[in-house]
């Protein structure tokens, strides 16, 4: 068999629709793979494996790449459509795209199990103790209910048929640091355990509603309640609160911060997306649509 000397892998980004932070402590979350992502290109070449053509070195990125690449012989280039550090899963998307590209360089296709297992190793370098929801939904596509119980196997429940949702992302322009935000919530336990449990219960209800085909008019208020609970946890910011208010003023059915917070993006559910884009443009806010990425169907 001839193995290729270059390869490419793509993976989408994600948005957590319900349950971030609570998912770190064994509660359920619901996340969607979305239509912006990361392309990783690999090429065989002499010398230590690593990023080619990068203007400056990023020590954490180098360590993440070394987690799955052989120490010698592979050059990496990365093209991302995801804003970095904004809760859209840029690191998990990179992780899964890398695993896919590496498998192709070996003349294989990475299946979902390999993407989840190896993607998690890479994601751990970026975030220390991730729940795993990000790279799991990115590897599987679609909308996934996810829970990592304190003991026992991870529960992964893809919602079928995959819901189509009128999602709009509003970018605060500020980057949040996931590790720092997770640590700040952990430092406030057990005082915030009640809030975390309420977020978990809300995520379970949201997952049920989505699975039974609920409309944006039903789902939207769950997003708003989830945002209020995240604000109570202390992970929202004035800019994120203002974007949620802006989305509501433009008729969105609901909106919440998505990801770890402390910056990042707001996800809105807005049947009239054009109205929201108009209001956002007039307010000078960056807004763009995303679609849920339908899971790949492989031929048997
Ligand atoms: O900020 P992001 O996109 O990495 O999302 C983090 C989600 C958390 O629940 C806060 C952390 C985790 O590991 O699940």
Coordinates of C-alpha atoms and ligand atoms in Angstrom, one line a residue:
X1 CA 0.0 0.0 0.0
X2 CA 1.3 3.5 -0.8
X3 CA 0.8 6.0 1.9
X4 CA 0.2 9.7 1.0
X5 CA 2.8 12.3 1.7
X6 CA 0.2 14.9 2.5
X7 CA -3.3 14.9 4.0
X8 CA -6.1 17.1 5.2
X9 CA -8.7 16.8 8.0
X10 CA -11.7 19.0 8.8
X11 CA -13.8 19.2 12.0
X12 CA -16.6 21.6 12.9
X13 CA -16.8 23.8 15.9
X14 CA -19.5 23.6 18.5
X15 CA -21.9 25.5 20.7
X16 CA -23.1 24.4 24.1
X17 CA -26.9 24.9 24.1
X18 CA -27.4 24.0 27.7
X19 CA -25.4 22.8 30.7
X20 CA -21.8 24.3 30.5
X21 CA -19.9 24.2 33.8
X22 CA -22.5 21.9 35.4
X23 CA -21.3 19.2 33.0
X24 CA -17.9 19.3 34.7
X25 CA -19.5 17.9 37.9
X26 CA -21.5 15.1 36.3
X27 CA -24.7 16.9 35.2
X28 CA -26.0 16.6 31.6
X29 CA -25.3 19.1 28.8
X30 CA -26.6 19.5 25.3
X31 CA -24.3 20.7 22.5
X32 CA -24.4 21.1 18.8
X33 CA -21.7 20.8 16.1
X34 CA -21.9 23.9 13.9
X35 CA -21.0 25.0 10.4
X36 CA -17.7 26.7 11.0
X37 CA -14.6 24.7 11.7
X38 CA -10.9 23.9 11.4
X39 CA -8.9 22.4 8.6
X40 CA -5.6 20.8 9.5
X41 CA -3.1 20.0 6.7
X42 CA -0.2 17.6 7.3
X43 CA 2.9 17.1 5.1
X44 CA 5.8 14.6 5.5
X45 CA 9.1 16.5 5.7
X46 CA 12.4 16.1 7.5
X47 CA 12.9 17.5 11.0
X48 CA 10.9 17.6 14.2
X49 CA 7.1 17.4 13.8
X50 CA 5.4 20.7 14.4
X51 CA 3.7 23.8 13.1
X52 CA 5.1 25.1 9.8
X53 CA 5.1 28.8 8.9
X54 CA 3.8 30.1 12.2
X55 CA 4.8 33.7 13.0
X56 CA 5.4 32.8 16.6
X57 CA 5.7 29.6 18.7
X58 CA 2.8 28.6 20.9
X59 CA 4.1 26.2 23.5
X60 CA 0.7 24.7 24.5
X61 CA -0.2 24.2 20.8
X62 CA 3.2 22.5 20.2
X63 CA 2.5 20.1 23.2
X64 CA -1.0 19.4 21.9
X65 CA 0.3 18.5 18.5
X66 CA 3.0 16.2 20.0
X67 CA 0.3 14.4 21.9
X68 CA -0.6 12.5 18.7
X69 CA 2.0 13.2 16.1
X70 CA 5.3 11.2 15.8
X71 CA 8.2 13.3 17.1
X72 CA 9.8 13.6 13.7
X73 CA 8.8 14.1 10.1
X74 CA 5.4 15.9 9.9
X75 CA 4.7 19.5 9.2
X76 CA 1.4 21.0 10.3
X77 CA -0.6 23.9 9.0
X78 CA -3.9 25.0 10.5
X79 CA -6.7 27.1 9.0
X80 CA -9.6 28.0 11.4
X81 CA -12.9 29.7 10.8
X82 CA -13.6 29.8 14.5
X83 CA -12.8 32.7 16.8
X84 CA -10.2 31.5 19.3
X85 CA -11.1 31.3 23.0
X86 CA -14.7 32.3 22.4
X87 CA -16.6 29.2 23.5
X88 CA -16.9 27.8 19.9
X89 CA -14.7 24.8 20.5
X90 CA -11.6 26.0 18.6
X91 CA -9.2 23.7 20.5
X92 CA -11.5 20.6 20.3
X93 CA -12.2 21.3 16.6
X94 CA -8.4 21.5 16.0
X95 CA -8.0 18.2 18.0
X96 CA -10.5 16.2 15.9
X97 CA -9.3 17.7 12.6
X98 CA -5.7 16.7 13.5
X99 CA -6.8 13.2 14.3
X100 CA -8.6 12.9 11.0
X101 CA -5.7 14.3 9.0
X102 CA -3.2 12.0 10.7
X103 CA -5.3 8.9 10.0
X104 CA -5.4 9.9 6.3
X105 CA -1.7 10.3 6.3
X106 CA -1.5 6.7 7.5
X107 CA -3.9 5.7 4.6
X108 CA -6.9 5.3 6.9
X109 CA -10.1 7.1 7.9
X110 CA -10.5 7.9 11.6
X111 CA -13.8 6.6 12.9
X112 CA -15.8 8.4 15.6
X113 CA -14.3 6.2 18.4
X114 CA -10.7 7.2 17.4
X115 CA -11.7 10.9 17.0
X116 CA -13.2 10.9 20.5
X117 CA -10.3 9.0 22.2
X118 CA -7.4 10.7 20.5
X119 CA -9.2 14.1 20.4
X120 CA -9.6 14.0 24.2
X121 CA -5.8 13.5 24.6
X122 CA -5.2 16.7 22.6
X123 CA -8.0 18.6 24.3
X124 CA -6.6 17.8 27.7
X125 CA -3.4 19.6 26.9
X126 CA -5.4 22.7 26.2
X127 CA -7.8 22.6 29.1
X128 CA -6.5 20.3 31.8
X129 CA -9.7 18.7 33.0
X130 CA -12.3 19.1 30.2
X131 CA -15.6 17.3 30.6
X132 CA -15.2 16.0 27.1
X133 CA -18.5 17.4 25.7
X134 CA -16.7 19.7 23.2
X135 CA -14.7 17.1 21.3
X136 CA -17.4 14.5 21.6
X137 CA -20.0 16.5 19.8
X138 CA -17.4 17.7 17.3
X139 CA -16.4 14.1 16.5
X140 CA -20.0 12.9 16.2
X141 CA -21.7 15.9 14.5
X142 CA -25.4 16.9 15.1
X143 CA -26.8 17.6 18.5
X144 CA -25.7 15.4 21.4
X145 CA -26.9 15.0 25.0
X146 CA -23.7 14.3 27.1
X147 CA -23.1 13.3 30.7
X148 CA -19.9 12.2 32.4
X149 CA -21.1 10.7 35.7
X150 CA -18.6 10.8 38.6
X151 CA -18.1 7.1 38.2
X152 CA -18.9 4.8 35.3
X153 CA -19.1 5.3 31.5
X154 CA -19.7 8.6 29.7
X155 CA -23.3 8.8 28.4
X156 CA -23.6 10.1 24.8
X157 CA -27.0 10.3 23.3
X158 CA -27.2 11.9 19.8
X159 CA -30.6 13.5 19.1
X160 CA -32.2 11.9 16.0
X161 CA -33.4 13.1 13.7
X162 CA -30.9 15.9 14.0
X163 CA -32.8 19.1 14.8
X164 CA -32.4 22.1 12.5
X165 CA -32.2 25.3 14.6
X166 CA -32.1 29.0 13.6
X167 CA -28.9 29.8 15.5
X168 CA -27.1 33.1 15.5
X169 CA -23.7 33.8 17.1
X170 CA -23.0 37.2 18.6
X171 CA -19.3 37.7 19.3
X172 CA -18.4 39.8 22.3
X173 CA -14.9 40.3 20.8
X174 CA -13.3 39.3 24.1
X175 CA -11.6 36.0 24.7
X176 CA -12.4 34.0 27.8
X177 CA -9.9 31.5 29.4
X178 CA -11.7 28.2 29.8
X179 CA -9.2 26.8 32.4
X180 CA -9.5 30.0 34.5
X181 CA -13.3 30.1 34.4
X182 CA -13.6 26.4 35.3
X183 CA -11.2 27.0 38.2
X184 CA -13.2 30.1 39.4
X185 CA -16.4 28.1 39.5
X186 CA -14.6 25.2 41.3
X187 CA -13.3 27.7 43.9
X188 CA -16.8 28.8 44.7
X189 CA -18.1 25.3 45.5
X190 CA -19.9 24.1 47.5
X191 CA -21.8 27.5 47.7
X192 CA -22.7 27.2 43.9
X193 CA -23.7 23.5 43.9
X194 CA -27.4 24.4 44.0
X195 CA -26.9 26.6 40.9
X196 CA -25.0 23.8 39.2
X197 CA -27.8 21.3 39.9
X198 CA -30.4 23.8 38.5
X199 CA -28.3 24.2 35.3
X200 CA -28.1 20.4 35.0
X201 CA -31.9 19.9 35.5
X202 CA -32.5 22.6 32.9
X203 CA -30.2 20.9 30.4
X204 CA -32.0 17.6 30.9
X205 CA -35.4 19.4 30.2
X206 CA -33.9 21.2 27.2
X207 CA -32.6 17.9 25.8
X208 CA -36.0 16.3 26.2
X209 CA -37.7 19.2 24.6
X210 CA -35.3 19.2 21.6
X211 CA -35.7 15.4 21.2
X212 CA -39.5 15.8 21.0
X213 CA -39.2 18.5 18.3
X214 CA -40.1 21.5 20.4
X215 CA -40.2 24.9 18.6
X216 CA -37.9 27.8 19.2
X217 CA -40.8 29.5 21.1
X218 CA -40.5 26.7 23.7
X219 CA -36.7 26.3 23.6
X220 CA -35.9 30.0 23.8
X221 CA -36.9 30.6 27.4
X222 CA -34.7 27.6 28.5
X223 CA -31.7 29.5 26.9
X224 CA -32.6 32.6 28.9
X225 CA -33.0 30.8 32.1
X226 CA -29.6 29.0 31.5
X227 CA -28.0 32.4 30.9
X228 CA -29.4 33.8 34.2
X229 CA -28.0 30.8 36.1
X230 CA -24.6 31.2 34.4
X231 CA -24.7 34.9 35.4
X232 CA -25.4 33.7 39.0
X233 CA -22.3 31.5 38.8
X234 CA -20.3 34.6 38.0
X235 CA -19.2 33.6 34.5
X236 CA -21.1 36.2 32.4
X237 CA -19.8 39.7 31.7
X238 CA -21.6 43.0 31.0
X239 CA -20.8 42.6 27.2
X240 CA -22.4 39.1 27.2
X241 CA -25.5 40.3 29.1
X242 CA -25.8 43.2 26.7
X243 CA -25.7 40.8 23.7
X244 CA -28.4 38.6 25.2
X245 CA -30.6 41.8 25.7
X246 CA -29.8 42.9 22.1
X247 CA -31.0 39.5 20.8
X248 CA -34.2 39.7 22.7
X249 CA -34.8 43.3 21.5
X250 CA -34.6 41.9 18.0
X251 CA -37.3 39.3 18.6
X252 CA -35.0 36.3 19.3
X253 CA -36.8 33.5 21.2
X254 CA -33.9 33.1 23.5
X255 CA -30.1 33.6 24.0
X256 CA -27.4 32.7 26.4
X257 CA -23.6 32.8 26.7
X258 CA -22.1 29.7 25.2
X259 CA -18.9 28.0 26.6
X260 CA -17.0 28.9 29.7
X261 CA -17.8 32.6 29.7
X262 CA -15.6 35.5 31.0
X263 CA -15.8 36.6 27.3
X264 CA -16.6 34.7 24.2
X265 CA -19.9 34.4 22.4
X266 CA -23.7 34.4 22.9
X267 CA -25.8 31.9 21.0
X268 CA -29.3 33.1 20.1
X269 CA -32.3 31.2 18.8
X270 CA -33.9 33.5 16.3
X271 CA -36.6 32.5 13.8
X272 CA -36.2 35.9 12.2
X273 CA -32.5 35.9 11.8
X274 CA -32.4 38.8 9.4
X275 CA -34.1 41.1 11.9
X276 CA -31.4 40.1 14.5
X277 CA -28.6 40.8 11.9
X278 CA -30.1 44.3 11.2
X279 CA -30.3 45.2 14.9
X280 CA -26.8 43.8 15.6
X281 CA -25.3 45.8 12.6
X282 CA -26.9 49.0 13.8
X283 CA -25.4 48.4 17.3
X284 CA -22.0 47.6 15.9
X285 CA -22.1 44.0 17.2
X286 CA -20.6 41.1 15.2
X287 CA -23.3 38.5 14.4
X288 CA -23.2 35.5 12.1
X289 CA -25.5 32.6 11.3
X290 CA -24.5 28.9 12.0
X291 CA -26.2 25.7 11.0
X292 CA -26.2 22.5 12.9
X293 CA -23.8 20.1 11.1
X294 CA -25.7 16.9 10.2
X295 CA -23.7 13.8 11.3
X296 CA -22.0 12.0 8.4
X297 CA -23.8 8.9 7.2
X298 CA -21.3 6.3 6.1
X299 CA -22.2 3.7 3.5
X300 CA -22.4 0.3 5.1
Ligands
LIG1 O1 -15.2 27.5 26.6 P1 -15.3 26.1 26.0 O2 -15.9 26.2 24.6 O3 -14.1 25.3 26.0 O4 -16.4 25.3 26.8 C1 -16.2 24.9 28.1 C2 -17.3 24.2 28.7 C3 -17.2 23.9 30.2 O5 -18.4 23.2 30.6 C4 -17.1 25.3 30.9 C5 -15.9 23.1 30.5 C6 -16.0 21.7 30.1 O6 -14.9 21.0 30.1 O7 -17.1 21.1 29.8

